[in-house]
PDB file of C-alpha atoms in Angstrom:
ATOM      1  CA  MET A  27     -77.507 100.402 153.951  1.00  0.00           C
ATOM      2  CA  ARG A  28     -77.839  98.695 150.573  1.00  0.00           C
ATOM      3  CA  GLU A  29     -76.741 101.840 148.722  1.00  0.00           C
ATOM      4  CA  ARG A  30     -73.951 102.428 151.221  1.00  0.00           C
ATOM      5  CA  HIS A  31     -72.539  98.961 150.581  1.00  0.00           C
ATOM      6  CA  ALA A  32     -72.778  99.500 146.831  1.00  0.00           C
ATOM      7  CA  ASP A  33     -70.922 102.824 147.239  1.00  0.00           C
ATOM      8  CA  GLN A  34     -68.263 101.077 149.322  1.00  0.00           C
ATOM      9  CA  MET A  35     -67.804  98.479 146.563  1.00  0.00           C
ATOM     10  CA  ALA A  36     -67.362 101.302 144.057  1.00  0.00           C
ATOM     11  CA  ALA A  37     -64.759 102.951 146.326  1.00  0.00           C
ATOM     12  CA  ILE A  38     -62.866  99.671 146.589  1.00  0.00           C
ATOM     13  CA  ALA A  39     -62.989  99.136 142.832  1.00  0.00           C
ATOM     14  CA  GLU A  40     -62.028 102.693 141.883  1.00  0.00           C
ATOM     15  CA  ARG A  41     -59.595 103.740 144.626  1.00  0.00           C
ATOM     16  CA  GLN A  42     -58.861 100.552 146.542  1.00  0.00           C
ATOM     17  CA  CYS A  43     -60.283 102.300 149.583  1.00  0.00           C
ATOM     18  CA  ARG A  44     -59.196 100.387 152.678  1.00  0.00           C
ATOM     19  CA  SER A  45     -61.700 101.997 155.028  1.00  0.00           C
ATOM     20  CA  ALA A  46     -64.602 101.034 152.745  1.00  0.00           C
ATOM     21  CA  PHE A  47     -63.262  97.477 152.631  1.00  0.00           C
ATOM     22  CA  ALA A  48     -62.840  97.425 156.418  1.00  0.00           C
ATOM     23  CA  GLU A  49     -66.491  98.347 156.873  1.00  0.00           C
ATOM     24  CA  LEU A  50     -67.651  95.711 154.396  1.00  0.00           C
ATOM     25  CA  PHE A  51     -65.358  93.178 156.013  1.00  0.00           C
ATOM     26  CA  SER A  52     -66.630  93.822 159.525  1.00  0.00           C
ATOM     27  CA  TYR A  53     -70.225  93.545 158.334  1.00  0.00           C
ATOM     28  CA  TYR A  54     -69.999  90.568 155.935  1.00  0.00           C
ATOM     29  CA  ALA A  55     -67.160  88.340 157.242  1.00  0.00           C
ATOM     30  CA  PRO A  56     -69.116  87.055 160.273  1.00  0.00           C
ATOM     31  CA  ARG A  57     -72.243  86.593 158.163  1.00  0.00           C
ATOM     32  CA  VAL A  58     -70.328  84.655 155.519  1.00  0.00           C
ATOM     33  CA  LYS A  59     -68.792  82.479 158.233  1.00  0.00           C
ATOM     34  CA  GLY A  60     -72.266  81.745 159.634  1.00  0.00           C
ATOM     35  CA  PHE A  61     -73.457  80.902 156.131  1.00  0.00           C
ATOM     36  CA  MET A  62     -70.549  78.462 155.724  1.00  0.00           C
ATOM     37  CA  LEU A  63     -71.371  76.834 159.057  1.00  0.00           C
ATOM     38  CA  ARG A  64     -74.992  76.381 157.953  1.00  0.00           C
ATOM     39  CA  LEU A  65     -73.719  74.754 154.753  1.00  0.00           C
ATOM     40  CA  GLY A  66     -71.905  72.156 156.865  1.00  0.00           C
ATOM     41  CA  ALA A  67     -68.370  73.520 157.061  1.00  0.00           C
ATOM     42  CA  ALA A  68     -66.373  72.952 160.240  1.00  0.00           C
ATOM     43  CA  ASP A  69     -65.532  76.070 162.256  1.00  0.00           C
ATOM     44  CA  ALA A  70     -61.922  76.362 161.022  1.00  0.00           C
ATOM     45  CA  GLU A  71     -62.971  75.709 157.422  1.00  0.00           C
ATOM     46  CA  ALA A  72     -65.785  78.260 157.679  1.00  0.00           C
ATOM     47  CA  GLU A  73     -63.326  80.850 158.983  1.00  0.00           C
ATOM     48  CA  GLU A  74     -60.856  80.103 156.186  1.00  0.00           C
ATOM     49  CA  LEU A  75     -63.534  80.208 153.508  1.00  0.00           C
ATOM     50  CA  SER A  76     -64.929  83.504 154.788  1.00  0.00           C
ATOM     51  CA  GLN A  77     -61.410  84.963 154.612  1.00  0.00           C
ATOM     52  CA  GLU A  78     -61.078  83.701 151.016  1.00  0.00           C
ATOM     53  CA  VAL A  79     -64.435  85.234 150.122  1.00  0.00           C
ATOM     54  CA  MET A  80     -63.485  88.614 151.529  1.00  0.00           C
ATOM     55  CA  ILE A  81     -60.148  88.529 149.693  1.00  0.00           C
ATOM     56  CA  ALA A  82     -62.094  87.824 146.507  1.00  0.00           C
ATOM     57  CA  VAL A  83     -64.332  90.813 147.283  1.00  0.00           C
ATOM     58  CA  TRP A  84     -61.235  93.033 147.527  1.00  0.00           C
ATOM     59  CA  GLN A  85     -59.681  91.632 144.352  1.00  0.00           C
ATOM     60  CA  LYS A  86     -62.852  91.507 142.238  1.00  0.00           C
ATOM     61  CA  ALA A  87     -64.645  94.610 143.415  1.00  0.00           C
ATOM     62  CA  GLY A  88     -64.417  96.015 139.885  1.00  0.00           C
ATOM     63  CA  MET A  89     -66.578  93.146 138.640  1.00  0.00           C
ATOM     64  CA  TYR A  90     -69.480  94.101 140.888  1.00  0.00           C
ATOM     65  CA  ASP A  91     -72.407  95.706 139.055  1.00  0.00           C
ATOM     66  CA  ARG A  92     -75.003  97.329 141.293  1.00  0.00           C
ATOM     67  CA  SER A  93     -77.600  97.116 138.517  1.00  0.00           C
ATOM     68  CA  GLN A  94     -77.324  93.313 138.487  1.00  0.00           C
ATOM     69  CA  ALA A  95     -77.435  92.422 142.190  1.00  0.00           C
ATOM     70  CA  SER A  96     -77.110  93.742 145.700  1.00  0.00           C
ATOM     71  CA  VAL A  97     -73.712  93.580 147.405  1.00  0.00           C
ATOM     72  CA  SER A  98     -74.953  90.853 149.748  1.00  0.00           C
ATOM     73  CA  THR A  99     -76.227  88.735 146.853  1.00  0.00           C
ATOM     74  CA  TRP A 100     -72.918  89.141 145.045  1.00  0.00           C
ATOM     75  CA  ILE A 101     -70.835  88.275 148.133  1.00  0.00           C
ATOM     76  CA  PHE A 102     -72.955  85.282 149.108  1.00  0.00           C
ATOM     77  CA  ARG A 103     -72.785  83.958 145.545  1.00  0.00           C
ATOM     78  CA  ILE A 104     -68.982  84.053 145.820  1.00  0.00           C
ATOM     79  CA  ALA A 105     -69.272  82.314 149.200  1.00  0.00           C
ATOM     80  CA  ARG A 106     -71.510  79.582 147.834  1.00  0.00           C
ATOM     81  CA  ASN A 107     -69.125  78.942 144.946  1.00  0.00           C
ATOM     82  CA  ARG A 108     -66.126  78.790 147.300  1.00  0.00           C
ATOM     83  CA  ARG A 109     -67.940  76.249 149.474  1.00  0.00           C
ATOM     84  CA  ILE A 110     -68.751  74.099 146.425  1.00  0.00           C
ATOM     85  CA  ASP A 111     -65.103  74.260 145.329  1.00  0.00           C
ATOM     86  CA  ALA A 112     -63.965  73.249 148.824  1.00  0.00           C
ATOM     87  CA  GLN A 113     -66.327  70.280 148.851  1.00  0.00           C
ATOM     88  CA  ARG A 114     -65.057  69.137 145.467  1.00  0.00           C
ATOM     89  CA  ARG A 115     -61.459  69.307 146.677  1.00  0.00           C
ATOM     90  CA  GLN A 116     -62.391  67.193 149.716  1.00  0.00           C
ATOM     91  CA  ARG A 117     -64.017  64.510 147.557  1.00  0.00           C
ATOM     92  CA  ARG A 118     -60.972  64.021 145.372  1.00  0.00           C
ATOM     93  CA  PRO A 119     -58.847  61.221 146.725  1.00  0.00           C
ATOM     94  CA  GLU A 120     -55.238  61.896 147.514  1.00  0.00           C
ATOM     95  CA  LEU A 121     -52.962  60.150 145.034  1.00  0.00           C
ATOM     96  CA  SER A 122     -50.169  58.027 146.396  1.00  0.00           C
ATOM     97  CA  GLY A 123     -47.099  57.132 144.355  1.00  0.00           C
ATOM     98  CA  ASP A 124     -47.300  53.644 145.868  1.00  0.00           C
ATOM     99  CA  ASP A 125     -50.769  53.009 144.458  1.00  0.00           C
ATOM    100  CA  PRO A 126     -50.542  49.977 142.136  1.00  0.00           C
ATOM    101  CA  ILE A 127     -52.895  51.553 139.633  1.00  0.00           C
ATOM    102  CA  LEU A 128     -50.379  54.339 139.011  1.00  0.00           C
ATOM    103  CA  ARG A 129     -47.541  51.937 138.269  1.00  0.00           C
ATOM    104  CA  PRO A 130     -46.782  51.036 134.669  1.00  0.00           C
ATOM    105  CA  PRO A 131     -48.004  47.593 133.646  1.00  0.00           C
ATOM    106  CA  GLU A 132     -45.545  44.790 134.010  1.00  0.00           C
ATOM    107  CA  ILE A 133     -43.946  43.605 130.819  1.00  0.00           C
ATOM    108  CA  GLU A 134     -45.510  40.412 129.563  1.00  0.00           C
ATOM    109  CA  THR A 135     -43.080  37.523 129.226  1.00  0.00           C
ATOM    110  CA  PRO A 136     -43.063  35.434 126.024  1.00  0.00           C
ATOM    111  CA  ASP A 137     -44.599  32.500 127.949  1.00  0.00           C
ATOM    112  CA  GLN A 138     -47.421  34.707 129.228  1.00  0.00           C
ATOM    113  CA  ALA A 139     -48.058  36.056 125.728  1.00  0.00           C
ATOM    114  CA  VAL A 140     -48.266  32.531 124.285  1.00  0.00           C
ATOM    115  CA  SER A 141     -50.598  31.397 127.084  1.00  0.00           C
ATOM    116  CA  ARG A 142     -52.823  34.436 126.585  1.00  0.00           C
ATOM    117  CA  ASP A 143     -52.958  33.875 122.829  1.00  0.00           C
ATOM    118  CA  GLN A 144     -53.801  30.189 123.315  1.00  0.00           C
ATOM    119  CA  LEU A 145     -56.585  31.038 125.760  1.00  0.00           C
ATOM    120  CA  ASP A 146     -57.912  33.732 123.409  1.00  0.00           C
ATOM    121  CA  THR A 147     -57.977  31.268 120.519  1.00  0.00           C
ATOM    122  CA  ALA A 148     -59.687  28.611 122.637  1.00  0.00           C
ATOM    123  CA  VAL A 149     -62.365  31.050 123.851  1.00  0.00           C
ATOM    124  CA  ARG A 150     -63.073  32.283 120.316  1.00  0.00           C
ATOM    125  CA  LYS A 151     -63.353  28.678 119.090  1.00  0.00           C
ATOM    126  CA  ARG A 152     -65.706  27.719 121.948  1.00  0.00           C
ATOM    127  CA  LEU A 153     -67.842  30.812 121.355  1.00  0.00           C
ATOM    128  CA  THR A 154     -68.741  29.516 117.890  1.00  0.00           C
ATOM    129  CA  CYS A 155     -70.106  26.342 119.525  1.00  0.00           C
ATOM    130  CA  LEU A 156     -72.629  28.240 121.644  1.00  0.00           C
ATOM    131  CA  PRO A 157     -76.296  28.231 120.635  1.00  0.00           C
ATOM    132  CA  GLN A 158     -77.129  31.321 118.583  1.00  0.00           C
ATOM    133  CA  ASP A 159     -79.481  32.768 121.239  1.00  0.00           C
ATOM    134  CA  GLN A 160     -76.661  32.689 123.830  1.00  0.00           C
ATOM    135  CA  LEU A 161     -73.928  33.859 121.448  1.00  0.00           C
ATOM    136  CA  ILE A 162     -75.860  36.987 120.429  1.00  0.00           C
ATOM    137  CA  LEU A 163     -76.365  37.984 124.059  1.00  0.00           C
ATOM    138  CA  ILE A 164     -72.699  37.349 124.964  1.00  0.00           C
ATOM    139  CA  GLN A 165     -71.619  39.512 122.024  1.00  0.00           C
ATOM    140  CA  ALA A 166     -74.014  42.285 123.040  1.00  0.00           C
ATOM    141  CA  ALA A 167     -72.729  42.220 126.617  1.00  0.00           C
ATOM    142  CA  PHE A 168     -68.992  41.934 126.004  1.00  0.00           C
ATOM    143  CA  TYR A 169     -68.338  43.308 122.547  1.00  0.00           C
ATOM    144  CA  ASP A 170     -70.991  46.008 122.494  1.00  0.00           C
ATOM    145  CA  GLY A 171     -70.734  46.771 126.234  1.00  0.00           C
ATOM    146  CA  LEU A 172     -74.486  46.686 126.895  1.00  0.00           C
ATOM    147  CA  SER A 173     -75.889  46.072 130.363  1.00  0.00           C
ATOM    148  CA  HIS A 174     -78.325  43.209 130.917  1.00  0.00           C
ATOM    149  CA  SER A 175     -81.290  45.582 131.003  1.00  0.00           C
ATOM    150  CA  GLU A 176     -80.154  47.278 127.774  1.00  0.00           C
ATOM    151  CA  ILE A 177     -79.857  43.863 126.113  1.00  0.00           C
ATOM    152  CA  ALA A 178     -83.342  42.920 127.331  1.00  0.00           C
ATOM    153  CA  ARG A 179     -84.774  46.080 125.759  1.00  0.00           C
ATOM    154  CA  ALA A 180     -82.761  45.718 122.530  1.00  0.00           C
ATOM    155  CA  PHE A 181     -83.809  42.098 121.953  1.00  0.00           C
ATOM    156  CA  ASN A 182     -87.275  42.441 123.485  1.00  0.00           C
ATOM    157  CA  LEU A 183     -86.572  39.702 126.048  1.00  0.00           C
ATOM    158  CA  PRO A 184     -87.369  39.471 129.752  1.00  0.00           C
ATOM    159  CA  LEU A 185     -84.420  40.475 131.937  1.00  0.00           C
ATOM    160  CA  GLY A 186     -84.391  37.061 133.643  1.00  0.00           C
ATOM    161  CA  THR A 187     -84.088  35.330 130.242  1.00  0.00           C
ATOM    162  CA  VAL A 188     -81.106  37.500 129.325  1.00  0.00           C
ATOM    163  CA  LYS A 189     -79.376  36.742 132.621  1.00  0.00           C
ATOM    164  CA  SER A 190     -80.117  33.016 132.374  1.00  0.00           C
ATOM    165  CA  ARG A 191     -78.828  32.704 128.817  1.00  0.00           C
ATOM    166  CA  ILE A 192     -75.629  34.571 129.629  1.00  0.00           C
ATOM    167  CA  ARG A 193     -75.099  32.462 132.752  1.00  0.00           C
ATOM    168  CA  LEU A 194     -75.697  29.246 130.763  1.00  0.00           C
ATOM    169  CA  ALA A 195     -73.232  30.412 128.114  1.00  0.00           C
ATOM    170  CA  PHE A 196     -70.602  31.076 130.799  1.00  0.00           C
ATOM    171  CA  MET A 197     -71.141  27.697 132.426  1.00  0.00           C
ATOM    172  CA  ARG A 198     -70.843  25.986 129.060  1.00  0.00           C
ATOM    173  CA  LEU A 199     -67.681  27.911 128.131  1.00  0.00           C
ATOM    174  CA  LYS A 200     -66.149  27.287 131.528  1.00  0.00           C
ATOM    175  CA  GLY A 201     -66.794  23.549 131.324  1.00  0.00           C
ATOM    176  CA  GLU A 202     -65.367  23.273 127.815  1.00  0.00           C
ATOM    177  CA  LEU A 203     -62.330  25.443 128.591  1.00  0.00           C
ATOM    178  CA  GLU A 204     -61.487  23.603 131.812  1.00  0.00           C
ATOM    179  CA  GLY A 205     -61.627  20.279 130.022  1.00  0.00           C
ATOM    180  CA  GLY A 206     -59.777  21.423 126.884  1.00  0.00           C
ATOM    181  CA  ILE A 207     -56.903  23.443 128.300  1.00  0.00           C
TER     182      ILE A 207
END
């Protein structure tokens, strides 16, 4: 049967033989559908995917090489790849034009720009007042983008010490900024 299927693939590739394809289809389509069901596809999706696989067999028959794999291996590899592609499509969220993240940012008013600049200046000024051990960790976290555990490794400090110093720095900044602005 293995050789017969390989001969049918050759007939499809060379002459676009419909009867050879019909035989392959009747043999493999139900098996591919069962494979899709075992991979977790719903019945309708499994049916659709098996149809797509068999269309790919018809269209790509010329790419089949009997010295590389059996017909069943080749077909089920196509099926597996189609299932993976279908799962990826399902995981992608549908985009909505009403989604706020897709809207352009609102234009900043002059008052907002001045307020932001004043806050930025105040924060930078207050940062210089922090103890050096806290300032270094704040810079590593926010300017260098390191996580707390990366900072702990980089500075050879316990993770709890890193978290405590950053928290103390925030509390100190917050108190000074609330009182000064």
